[in-house]
Coordinates of C-alpha atoms in Angstrom, one line a residue:
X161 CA 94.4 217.7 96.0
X162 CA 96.0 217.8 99.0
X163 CA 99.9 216.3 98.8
X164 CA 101.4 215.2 102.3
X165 CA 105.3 215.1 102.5
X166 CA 106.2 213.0 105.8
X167 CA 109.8 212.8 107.0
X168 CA 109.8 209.9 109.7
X169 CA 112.3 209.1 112.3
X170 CA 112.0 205.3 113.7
X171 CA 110.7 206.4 117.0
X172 CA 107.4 203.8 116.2
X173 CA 104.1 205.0 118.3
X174 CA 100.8 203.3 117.9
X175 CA 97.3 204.5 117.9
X176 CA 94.0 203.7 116.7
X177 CA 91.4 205.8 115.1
X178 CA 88.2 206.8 117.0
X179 CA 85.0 205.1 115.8
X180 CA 84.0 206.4 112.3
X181 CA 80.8 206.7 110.2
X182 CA 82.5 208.5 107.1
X183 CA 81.2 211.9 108.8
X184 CA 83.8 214.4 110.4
X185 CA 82.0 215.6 113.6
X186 CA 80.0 218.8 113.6
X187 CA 82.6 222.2 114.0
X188 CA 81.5 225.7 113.3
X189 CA 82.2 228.0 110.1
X190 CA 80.9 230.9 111.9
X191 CA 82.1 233.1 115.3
X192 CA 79.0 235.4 115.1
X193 CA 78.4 237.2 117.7
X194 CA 75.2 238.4 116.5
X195 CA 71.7 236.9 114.6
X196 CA 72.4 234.8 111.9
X197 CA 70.0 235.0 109.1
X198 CA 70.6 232.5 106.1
X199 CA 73.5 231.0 104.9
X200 CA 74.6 229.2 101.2
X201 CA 77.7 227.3 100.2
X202 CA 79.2 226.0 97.0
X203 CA 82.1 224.1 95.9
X204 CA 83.9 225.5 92.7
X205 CA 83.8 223.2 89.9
X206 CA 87.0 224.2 88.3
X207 CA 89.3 224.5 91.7
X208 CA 87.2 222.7 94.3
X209 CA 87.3 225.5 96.6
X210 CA 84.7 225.4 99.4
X211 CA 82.8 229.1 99.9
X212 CA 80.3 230.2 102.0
X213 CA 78.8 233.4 103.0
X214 CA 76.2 234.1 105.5
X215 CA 73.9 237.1 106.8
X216 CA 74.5 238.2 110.5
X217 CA 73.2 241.6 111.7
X218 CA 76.5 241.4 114.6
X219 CA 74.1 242.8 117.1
X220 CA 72.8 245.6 115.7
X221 CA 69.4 246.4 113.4
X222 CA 70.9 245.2 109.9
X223 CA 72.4 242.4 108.3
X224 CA 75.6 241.9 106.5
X225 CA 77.0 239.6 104.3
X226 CA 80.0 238.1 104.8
X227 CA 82.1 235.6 102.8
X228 CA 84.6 233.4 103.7
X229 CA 86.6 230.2 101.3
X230 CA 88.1 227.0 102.9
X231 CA 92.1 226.9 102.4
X232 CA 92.3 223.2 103.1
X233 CA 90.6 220.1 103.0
X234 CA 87.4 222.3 103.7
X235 CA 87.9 221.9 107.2
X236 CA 89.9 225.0 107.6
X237 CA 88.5 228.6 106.4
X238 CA 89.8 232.0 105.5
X239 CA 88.9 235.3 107.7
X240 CA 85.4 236.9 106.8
X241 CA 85.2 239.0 104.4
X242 CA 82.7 242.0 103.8
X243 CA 80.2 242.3 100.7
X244 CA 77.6 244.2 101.2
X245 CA 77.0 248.1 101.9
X246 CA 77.6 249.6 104.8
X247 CA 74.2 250.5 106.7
X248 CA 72.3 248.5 104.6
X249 CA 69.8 245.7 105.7
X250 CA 71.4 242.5 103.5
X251 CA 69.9 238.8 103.6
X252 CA 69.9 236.0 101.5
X253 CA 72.8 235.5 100.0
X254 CA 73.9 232.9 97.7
X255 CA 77.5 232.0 96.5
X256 CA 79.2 229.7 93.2
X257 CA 82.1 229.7 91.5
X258 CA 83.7 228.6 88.0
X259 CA 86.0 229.8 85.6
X260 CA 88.1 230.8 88.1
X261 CA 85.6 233.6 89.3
X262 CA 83.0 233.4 92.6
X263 CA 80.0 234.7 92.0
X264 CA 77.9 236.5 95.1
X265 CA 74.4 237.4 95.2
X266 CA 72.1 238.5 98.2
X267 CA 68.8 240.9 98.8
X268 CA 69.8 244.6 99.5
X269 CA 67.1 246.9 101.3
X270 CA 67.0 250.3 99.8
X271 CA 64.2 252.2 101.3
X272 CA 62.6 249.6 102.6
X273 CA 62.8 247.8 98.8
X274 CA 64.9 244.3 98.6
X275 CA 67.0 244.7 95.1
X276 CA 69.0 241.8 93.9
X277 CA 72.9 242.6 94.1
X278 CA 75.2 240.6 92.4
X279 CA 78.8 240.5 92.8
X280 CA 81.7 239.1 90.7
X281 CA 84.9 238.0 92.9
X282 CA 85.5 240.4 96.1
X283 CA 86.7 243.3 94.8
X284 CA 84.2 243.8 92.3
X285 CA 81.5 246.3 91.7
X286 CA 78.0 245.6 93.2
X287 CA 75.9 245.2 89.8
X288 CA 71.5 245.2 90.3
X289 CA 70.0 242.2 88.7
X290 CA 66.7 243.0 89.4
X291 CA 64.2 246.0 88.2
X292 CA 62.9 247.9 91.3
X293 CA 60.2 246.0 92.6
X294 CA 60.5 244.4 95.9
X295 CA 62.9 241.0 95.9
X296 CA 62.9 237.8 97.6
X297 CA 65.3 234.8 97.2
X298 CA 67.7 234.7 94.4
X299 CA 69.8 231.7 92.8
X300 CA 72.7 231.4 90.3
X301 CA 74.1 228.7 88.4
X302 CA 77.8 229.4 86.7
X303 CA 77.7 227.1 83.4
X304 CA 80.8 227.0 81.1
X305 CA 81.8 229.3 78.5
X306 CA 81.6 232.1 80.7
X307 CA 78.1 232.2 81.2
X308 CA 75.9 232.6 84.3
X309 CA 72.4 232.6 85.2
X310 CA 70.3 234.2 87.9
X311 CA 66.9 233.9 88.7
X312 CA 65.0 235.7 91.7
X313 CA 61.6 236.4 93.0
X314 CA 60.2 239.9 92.3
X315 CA 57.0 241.2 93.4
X316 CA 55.9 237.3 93.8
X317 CA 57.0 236.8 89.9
X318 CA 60.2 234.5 88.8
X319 CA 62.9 236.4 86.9
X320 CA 65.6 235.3 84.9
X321 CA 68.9 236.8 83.2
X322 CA 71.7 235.4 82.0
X323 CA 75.2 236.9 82.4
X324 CA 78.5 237.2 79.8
X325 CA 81.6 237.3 79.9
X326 CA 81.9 235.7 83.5
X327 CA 79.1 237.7 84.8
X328 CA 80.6 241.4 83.3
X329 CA 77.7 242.3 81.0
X330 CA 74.1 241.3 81.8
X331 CA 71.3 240.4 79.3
X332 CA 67.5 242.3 79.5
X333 CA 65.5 240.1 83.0
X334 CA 62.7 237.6 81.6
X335 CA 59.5 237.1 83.5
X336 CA 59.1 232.7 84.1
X337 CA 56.6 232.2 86.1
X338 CA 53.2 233.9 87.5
X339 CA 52.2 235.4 91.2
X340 CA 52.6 233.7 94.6
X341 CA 56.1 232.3 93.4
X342 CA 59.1 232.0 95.9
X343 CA 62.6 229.4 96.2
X344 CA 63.5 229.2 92.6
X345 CA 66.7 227.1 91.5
X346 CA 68.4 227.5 88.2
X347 CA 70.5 224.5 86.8
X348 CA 71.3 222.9 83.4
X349 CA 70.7 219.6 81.5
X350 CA 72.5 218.9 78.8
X351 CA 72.0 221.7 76.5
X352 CA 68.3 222.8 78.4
X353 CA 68.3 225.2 81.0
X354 CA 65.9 224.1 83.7
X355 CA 64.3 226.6 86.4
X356 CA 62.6 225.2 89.4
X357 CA 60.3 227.2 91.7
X358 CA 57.1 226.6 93.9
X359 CA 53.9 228.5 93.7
X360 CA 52.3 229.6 97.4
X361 CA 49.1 229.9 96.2
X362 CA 48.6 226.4 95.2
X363 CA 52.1 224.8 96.4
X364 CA 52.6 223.0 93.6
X365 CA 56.4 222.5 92.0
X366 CA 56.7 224.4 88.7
X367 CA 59.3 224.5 85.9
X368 CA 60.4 226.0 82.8
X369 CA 63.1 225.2 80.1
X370 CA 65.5 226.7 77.2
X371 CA 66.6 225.0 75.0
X372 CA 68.3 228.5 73.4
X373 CA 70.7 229.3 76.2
X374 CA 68.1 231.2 77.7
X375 CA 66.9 233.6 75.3
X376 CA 63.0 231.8 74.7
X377 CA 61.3 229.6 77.6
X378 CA 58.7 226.8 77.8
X379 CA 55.3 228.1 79.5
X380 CA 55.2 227.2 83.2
X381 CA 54.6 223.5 84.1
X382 CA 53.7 221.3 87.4
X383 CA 56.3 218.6 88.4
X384 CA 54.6 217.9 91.5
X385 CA 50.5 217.5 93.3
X386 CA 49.3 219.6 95.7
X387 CA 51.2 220.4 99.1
X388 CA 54.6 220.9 98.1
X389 CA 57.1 222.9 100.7
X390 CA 60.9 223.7 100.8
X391 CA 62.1 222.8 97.7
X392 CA 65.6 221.8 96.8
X393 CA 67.0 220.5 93.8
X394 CA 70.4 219.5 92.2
X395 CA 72.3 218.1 89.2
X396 CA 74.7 215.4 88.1
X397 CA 77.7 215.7 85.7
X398 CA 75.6 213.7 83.2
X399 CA 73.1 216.3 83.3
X400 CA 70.0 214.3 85.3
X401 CA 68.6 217.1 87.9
X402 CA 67.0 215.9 91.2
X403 CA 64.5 217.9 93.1
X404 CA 63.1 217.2 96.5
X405 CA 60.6 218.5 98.9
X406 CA 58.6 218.4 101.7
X407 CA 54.7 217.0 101.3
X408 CA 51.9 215.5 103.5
X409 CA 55.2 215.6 106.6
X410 CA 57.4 213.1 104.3
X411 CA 60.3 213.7 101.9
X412 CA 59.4 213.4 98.5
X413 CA 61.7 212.8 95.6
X414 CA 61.7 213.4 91.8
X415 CA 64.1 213.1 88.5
X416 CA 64.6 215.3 85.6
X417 CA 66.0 213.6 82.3
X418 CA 66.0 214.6 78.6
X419 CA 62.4 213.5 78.0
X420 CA 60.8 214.8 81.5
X421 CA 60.3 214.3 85.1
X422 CA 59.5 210.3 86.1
X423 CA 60.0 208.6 89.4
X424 CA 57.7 210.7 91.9
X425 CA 58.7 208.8 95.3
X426 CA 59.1 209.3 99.0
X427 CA 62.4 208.8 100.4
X428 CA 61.5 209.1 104.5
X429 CA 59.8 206.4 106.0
X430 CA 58.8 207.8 109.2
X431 CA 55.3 207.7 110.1
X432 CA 54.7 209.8 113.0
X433 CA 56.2 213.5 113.4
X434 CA 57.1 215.9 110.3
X435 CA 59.9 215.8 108.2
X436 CA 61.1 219.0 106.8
X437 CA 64.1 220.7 105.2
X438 CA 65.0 218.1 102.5
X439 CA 68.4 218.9 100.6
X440 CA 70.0 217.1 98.1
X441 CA 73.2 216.3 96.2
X442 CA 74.7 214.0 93.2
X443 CA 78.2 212.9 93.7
X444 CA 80.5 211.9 90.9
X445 CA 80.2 208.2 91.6
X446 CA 76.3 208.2 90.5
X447 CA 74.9 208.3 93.8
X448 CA 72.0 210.7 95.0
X449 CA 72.4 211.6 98.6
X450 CA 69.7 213.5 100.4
X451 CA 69.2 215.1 104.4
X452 CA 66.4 216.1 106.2
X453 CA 64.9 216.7 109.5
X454 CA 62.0 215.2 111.4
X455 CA 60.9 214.6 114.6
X456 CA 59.6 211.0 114.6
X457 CA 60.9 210.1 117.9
X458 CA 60.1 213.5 119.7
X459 CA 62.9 215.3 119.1
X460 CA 64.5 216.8 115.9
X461 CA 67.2 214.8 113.9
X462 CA 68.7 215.5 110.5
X463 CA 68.6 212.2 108.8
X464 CA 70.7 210.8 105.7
X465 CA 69.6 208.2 102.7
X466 CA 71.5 207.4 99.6
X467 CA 70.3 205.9 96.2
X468 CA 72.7 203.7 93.9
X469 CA 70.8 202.5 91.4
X470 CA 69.5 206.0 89.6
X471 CA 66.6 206.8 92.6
X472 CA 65.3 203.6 91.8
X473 CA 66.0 202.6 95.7
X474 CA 67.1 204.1 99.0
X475 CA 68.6 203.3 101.8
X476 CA 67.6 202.8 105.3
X477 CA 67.9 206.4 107.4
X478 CA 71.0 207.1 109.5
X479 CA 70.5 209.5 111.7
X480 CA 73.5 212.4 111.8
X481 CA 72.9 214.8 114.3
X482 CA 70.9 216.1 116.8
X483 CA 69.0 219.7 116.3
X484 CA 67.6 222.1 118.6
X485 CA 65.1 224.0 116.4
X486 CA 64.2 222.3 112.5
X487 CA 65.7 224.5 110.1
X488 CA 67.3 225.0 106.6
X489 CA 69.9 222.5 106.1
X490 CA 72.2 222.4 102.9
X491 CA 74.0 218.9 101.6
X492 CA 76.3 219.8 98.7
X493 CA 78.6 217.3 96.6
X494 CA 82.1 217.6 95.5
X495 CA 83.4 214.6 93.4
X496 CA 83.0 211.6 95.7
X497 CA 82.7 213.4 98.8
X498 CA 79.8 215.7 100.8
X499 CA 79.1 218.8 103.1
X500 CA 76.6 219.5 104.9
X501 CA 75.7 222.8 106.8
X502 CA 72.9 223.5 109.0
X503 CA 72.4 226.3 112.0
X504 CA 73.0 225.2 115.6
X505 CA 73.6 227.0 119.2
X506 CA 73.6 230.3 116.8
X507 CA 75.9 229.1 114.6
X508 CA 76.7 227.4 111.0
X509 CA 77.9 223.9 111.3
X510 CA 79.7 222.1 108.9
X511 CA 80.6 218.4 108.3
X512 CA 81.9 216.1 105.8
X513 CA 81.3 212.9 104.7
X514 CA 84.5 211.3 102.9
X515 CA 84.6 207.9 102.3
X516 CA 87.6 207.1 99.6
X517 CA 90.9 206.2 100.9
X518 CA 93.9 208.4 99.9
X519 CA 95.7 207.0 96.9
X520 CA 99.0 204.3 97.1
X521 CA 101.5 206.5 98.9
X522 CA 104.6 206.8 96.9
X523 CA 107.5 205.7 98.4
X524 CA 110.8 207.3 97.6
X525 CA 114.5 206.7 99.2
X526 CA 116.3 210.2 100.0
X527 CA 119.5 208.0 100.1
X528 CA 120.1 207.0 96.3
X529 CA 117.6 203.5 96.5
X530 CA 116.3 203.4 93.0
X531 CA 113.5 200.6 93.7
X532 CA 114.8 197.1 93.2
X533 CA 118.5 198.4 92.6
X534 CA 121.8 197.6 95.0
X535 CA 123.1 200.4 96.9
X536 CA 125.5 200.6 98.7
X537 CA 124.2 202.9 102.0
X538 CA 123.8 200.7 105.5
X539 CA 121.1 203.9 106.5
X540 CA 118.2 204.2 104.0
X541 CA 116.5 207.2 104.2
X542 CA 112.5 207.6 103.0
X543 CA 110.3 210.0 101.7
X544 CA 106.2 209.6 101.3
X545 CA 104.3 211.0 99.1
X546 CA 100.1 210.9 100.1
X547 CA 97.7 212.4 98.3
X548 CA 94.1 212.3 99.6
X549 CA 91.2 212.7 97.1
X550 CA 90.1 216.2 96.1
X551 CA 87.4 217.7 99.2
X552 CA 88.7 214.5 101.1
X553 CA 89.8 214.9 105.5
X554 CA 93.1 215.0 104.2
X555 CA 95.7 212.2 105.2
X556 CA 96.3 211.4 108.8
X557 CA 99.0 209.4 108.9
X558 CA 100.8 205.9 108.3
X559 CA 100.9 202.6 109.1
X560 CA 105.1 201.1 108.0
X561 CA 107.2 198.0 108.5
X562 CA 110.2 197.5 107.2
X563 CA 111.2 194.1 106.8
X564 CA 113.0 191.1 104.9
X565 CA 109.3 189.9 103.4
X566 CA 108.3 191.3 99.7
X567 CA 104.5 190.1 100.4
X568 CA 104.2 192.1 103.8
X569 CA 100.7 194.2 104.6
X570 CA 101.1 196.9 107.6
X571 CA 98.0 196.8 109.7
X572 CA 95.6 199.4 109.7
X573 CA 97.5 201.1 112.7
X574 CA 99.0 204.8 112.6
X575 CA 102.7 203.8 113.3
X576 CA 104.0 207.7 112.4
X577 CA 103.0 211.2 111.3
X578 CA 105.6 213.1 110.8
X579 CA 109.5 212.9 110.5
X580 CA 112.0 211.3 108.1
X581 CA 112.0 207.7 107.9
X582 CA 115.3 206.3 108.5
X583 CA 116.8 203.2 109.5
X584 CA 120.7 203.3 110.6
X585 CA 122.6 200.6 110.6
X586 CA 120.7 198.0 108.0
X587 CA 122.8 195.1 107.9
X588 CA 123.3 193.7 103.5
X589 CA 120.4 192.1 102.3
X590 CA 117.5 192.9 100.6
X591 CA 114.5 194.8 102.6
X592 CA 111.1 195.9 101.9
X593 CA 109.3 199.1 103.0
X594 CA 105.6 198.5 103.0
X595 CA 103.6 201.3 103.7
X596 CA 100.1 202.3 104.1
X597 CA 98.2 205.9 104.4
X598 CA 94.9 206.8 106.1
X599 CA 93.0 210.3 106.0
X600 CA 91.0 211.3 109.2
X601 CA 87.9 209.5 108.4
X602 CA 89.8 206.0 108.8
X603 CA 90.2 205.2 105.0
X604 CA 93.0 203.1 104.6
X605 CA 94.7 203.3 101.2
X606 CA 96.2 199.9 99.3
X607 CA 100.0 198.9 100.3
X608 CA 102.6 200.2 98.9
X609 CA 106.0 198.4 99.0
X610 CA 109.6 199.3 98.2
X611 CA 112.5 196.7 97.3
X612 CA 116.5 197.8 97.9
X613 CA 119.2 195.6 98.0
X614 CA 121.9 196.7 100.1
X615 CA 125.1 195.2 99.4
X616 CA 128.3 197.4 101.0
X617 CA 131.7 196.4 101.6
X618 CA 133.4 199.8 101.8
X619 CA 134.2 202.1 105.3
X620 CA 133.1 205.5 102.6
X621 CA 131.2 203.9 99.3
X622 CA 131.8 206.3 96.6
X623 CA 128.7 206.2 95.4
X624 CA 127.3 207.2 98.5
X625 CA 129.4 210.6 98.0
X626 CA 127.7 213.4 96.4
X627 CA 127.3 217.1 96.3
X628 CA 124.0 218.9 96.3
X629 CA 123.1 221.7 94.1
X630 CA 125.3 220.5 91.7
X631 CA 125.7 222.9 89.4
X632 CA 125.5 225.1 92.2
X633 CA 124.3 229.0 90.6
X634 CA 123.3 232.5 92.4
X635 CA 121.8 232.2 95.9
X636 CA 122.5 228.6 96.4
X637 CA 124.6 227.0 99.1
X638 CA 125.8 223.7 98.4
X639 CA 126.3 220.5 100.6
X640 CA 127.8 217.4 101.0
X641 CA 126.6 214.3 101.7
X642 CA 128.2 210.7 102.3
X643 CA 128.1 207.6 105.0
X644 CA 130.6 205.8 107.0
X645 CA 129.8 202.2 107.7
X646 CA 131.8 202.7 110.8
X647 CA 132.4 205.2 113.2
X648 CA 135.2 207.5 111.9
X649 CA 137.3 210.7 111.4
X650 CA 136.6 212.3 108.4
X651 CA 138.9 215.1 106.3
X652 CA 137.0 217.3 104.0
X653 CA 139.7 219.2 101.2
X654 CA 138.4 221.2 98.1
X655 CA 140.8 222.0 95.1
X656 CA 140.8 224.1 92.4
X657 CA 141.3 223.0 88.8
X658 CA 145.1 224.1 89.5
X659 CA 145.2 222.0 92.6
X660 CA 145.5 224.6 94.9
X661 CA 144.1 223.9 98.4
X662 CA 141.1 225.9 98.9
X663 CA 138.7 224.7 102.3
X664 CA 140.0 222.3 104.4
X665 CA 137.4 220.8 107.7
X666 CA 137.8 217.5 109.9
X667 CA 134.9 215.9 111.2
X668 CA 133.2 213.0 113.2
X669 CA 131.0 210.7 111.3
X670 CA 129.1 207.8 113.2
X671 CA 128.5 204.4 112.5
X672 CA 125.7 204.0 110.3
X673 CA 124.4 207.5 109.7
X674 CA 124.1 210.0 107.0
X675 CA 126.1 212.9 107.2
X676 CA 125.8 216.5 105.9
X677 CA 128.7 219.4 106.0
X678 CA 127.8 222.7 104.7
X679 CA 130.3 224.2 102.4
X680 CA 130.7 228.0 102.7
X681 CA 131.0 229.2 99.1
X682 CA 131.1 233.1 99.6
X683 CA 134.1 233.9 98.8
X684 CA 135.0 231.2 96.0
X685 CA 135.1 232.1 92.4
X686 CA 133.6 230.5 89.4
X687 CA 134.6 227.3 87.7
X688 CA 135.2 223.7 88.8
X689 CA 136.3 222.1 92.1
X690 CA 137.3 219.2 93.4
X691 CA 136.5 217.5 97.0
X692 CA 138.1 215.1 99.1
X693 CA 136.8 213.0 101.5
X694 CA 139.0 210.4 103.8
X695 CA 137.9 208.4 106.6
X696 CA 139.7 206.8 109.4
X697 CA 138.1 204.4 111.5
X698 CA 138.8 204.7 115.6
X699 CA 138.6 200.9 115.9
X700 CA 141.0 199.7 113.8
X701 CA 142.4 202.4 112.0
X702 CA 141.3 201.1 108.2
X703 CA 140.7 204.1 105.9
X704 CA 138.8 204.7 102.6
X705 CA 138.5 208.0 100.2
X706 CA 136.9 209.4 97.4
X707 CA 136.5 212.5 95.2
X708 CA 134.5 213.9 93.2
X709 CA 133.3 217.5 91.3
X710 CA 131.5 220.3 91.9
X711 CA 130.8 223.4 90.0
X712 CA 130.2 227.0 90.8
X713 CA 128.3 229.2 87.6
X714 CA 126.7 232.4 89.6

């Protein structure tokens, strides 16, 4: 969750927000300079931490993998970072996380063998999953309780283990499925482990389940006809999985729930051209969101649909973007919110789809304005408090007025970004802050509104007087802070407890503003002091003072 503190001045600028359609616009993950060769991407369950690592060979004969995390909003990532061995050739990688570990796995040529390396966190040993035999495509799926599973392609045969202890200790590999076997997904139902792969020779979708945390399996079964290509598959937080795949140039769709697979369906609609590449992704709010490529219309798209009712229905297309070549293309789901990667111009692209406003800002007063209460302060100060939702664009900005009207609603206009919110010179009354915040994607939260009643008839309210750290202890540096309703001159004293005169500073306050003086404590010991403050008004010479109590424990 991303928290925005916003101190606004009152210099008021207005601008609009381009045209939206929930999707941030494509940017790059990756600066390769090289070949890229796969990619994979995951979303930590615990800490909602985007990470994503990718094989590049960097312009020479091998592949490396490298791993990078977002560090906010996932639209802003960390430097790569290195995994695999050093003259190695390394492809295929796949990432997860939970339990506050990531989990990294790719194929490792030695000797012209690809081995399965796994890696927990990245400063971990390199750990071999797999048996010696020659290794293609692996997936992992970190569950709770510390367990995670793997499963891979070996010699054409599906192999499964299951790790402990967050991926430390290993159990024996289990064959799951026969020959001619490639693109296997792990993932769990309720309390049945569920492993998803497609067979070449036939290319028909096959699965196999545990119901004993992986130590027996069902014998291999068909969840599709004939035909079957690119499989991809994913699961809700209520444990349905989803599976879709490329047949007969359209996008098929199927459902896994406690009693079996139902609802075999196409979601694309085109009729002419191909569509390939299907990926797909369950968001917290129910709904099943899937991407593809085709070329109905000559040349190649990736396209979006949604279902809301289960997979009983789905939307009409919506095109996203534009693509050069078809190719893999990866839709993943965190909370209420998506990303999708795919390979462009040489590179990874990323986007996200967000389309939940940030939250009520909170609305707080700097100046001593508890909401509703009198004060006594002609200047109220502000500070907002945004939080987008978790994976959200992050908020943008704010739409304000402040005004005499409880029942106000600011328009959906960016008024400020940044800067304290103050208003000097606020004549008695009662006022209303209403406020509204908006992320980058043009979701505009509810108003929030803030009632003061200002009611001064002093030149130096007391109760606009106070000291800050107070206690003030080791390190800290204390300040003072008070308005003038008028411009005036201002005399600072500080006693001791024996009323001896310790500091003594003039100083110029102005009409209507909040003032600060720094009080230089260095050389002051212990115990409890007393501060004066009078103010003297150029105009007409009227005066007002108060004093109040600080005190020093270092």
């Amino acid at each position: 969750m991303k928290i925005v503190y916003l101190f606004l001045f009152i210099f008021i600028f207005v601008f609009e927000l381009p045209a939206l359609t929930g999707w941030t616009e494509p940017s790059p993950i990756t600066s390769a300079a090289g070949s890229i060769q796969d990619f994979a991407y995951s979303v930590t369950a615990d800490k909602g931490t985007g990470l994503f690592s990718y094989a590049v060979n960097g312009g020479s004969a091998n592949y490396g993998i490298y791993f990078k995390n977002s560090t906010e909003n996932m639209l802003t990532w960390s430097f790569n970072i290195f995994l695999s061995t050093e003259n190695n050739d390394a492809v295929s990688p796949f990432v997860c996380g939970n339990n506050g570990f990531v989990y990294n796995a790719w194929l490792d040529n030695n000797n012209g063998v690809y081995r399965v390396l796994f890696k927990r966190d990245l400063t971990g040993d390199k750990i071999e999953l797999s048996n010696g035999g020659n290794c293609s495509f692996v997936n992992i799926f970190a569950g709770g309780s510390g367990f995670v599973h793997a499963v891979w392609i070996e010699d054409g045969v599906v192999y499964y283990k299951k790790g402990f202890n967050n991926g430390t200790n290993w159990s024996a590999s289990k064959t799951i499925g026969g020959l001619s076997s490639e693109n296997p997904f792990v993932c769990e139902t309720g309390n049945t482990l569920l492993i998803l792969w497609q067979n070449n020779a036939t290319n028909i979708g096959k699965y196999s389940t545990s119901s004993d945390g992986g130590l027996t399996w069902s014998a291999e079964n068909s969840f599709s006809s004939t035909g079957l290509a690119s499989l991809s598959c994913a699961a809700d937080i209520s444990g349905k999985v989803y599976a879709v795949w490329e047949q007969s140039g359209k996008i098929y769709f199927r459902k896994y729930i406690a009693s079996g697979w139902e609802m075999e369906k196409t979601v694309s609609t085109n009729n002419t051209g191909a569509a390939k590449n299907p990926s797909v992704a369950a968001d917290t709010d129910g709904k099943i969101n899937i991407v593809w490529s085709d070329d109905r219309t000559g040349g190649h798209k990736i396209y979006f649909s949604e279902s809301k009712d289960g997979g009983v229905t789905f939307s009409a297309e919506t095109v996203l973007s534009e693509l050069t070549l078809p190719g893999r293309l990866l839709l993943v789901a965190f909370k209420r919110n998506l990303q999708l990667l795919y390979k462009e111009a040489g590179q990874i692209m990323f986007r996200v789809k967000d389309s939940t406003a940030p939250s009520p800002v909170l609305i707080k007063s700097t100046t001593s304005h508890p909401s509703g209460d009198g004060s006594n302060n002609n200047c109220p100060m502000f500070l907002l408090e945004a939080s987008d939702n978790d994976g959200g664009t992050g908020v943008k900005g704010f739409s304000w007025v402040f005004d005499n009207n409880p029942a106000t609603v600011p328009t959906e206009l960016i008024n400020c970004t940044s800067g304290s919110l103050v208003f000097p010179k606020t004549e008695n009354g009662s006022w209303y802050l209403h406020v509204k915040a908006v992320d980058a994607l043009g979701n505009w939260s509810a108003a929030s509104h803030f009632s003061l009643l200002i009611k001064n008839t002093s030149l130096l309210p007391e109760s606009e007087v106070w000291s800050a750290p107070n206690p003030v202890r080791t390190g800290q540096k204390p300040v003072i802070r008070y308005f003038v309703s008028d411009s005036a001159k201002v005399e600072l004293t500080v006693f001791n407890e024996a009323g001896d005169l310790i500091a003594a500073l003039n100083k110029e306050a102005f009409l209507g503003l909040n003032e600060i003086t720094d009080l230089d404590i260095n050389a002051w010991a212990n115990g409890v002091y007393f501060y004066r403050l009078k103010a003297k008004t150029y105009q007409t010479g009227a005066s007002a003072q108060a004093v109040k109590k600080i005190l020093l424990m270092r």
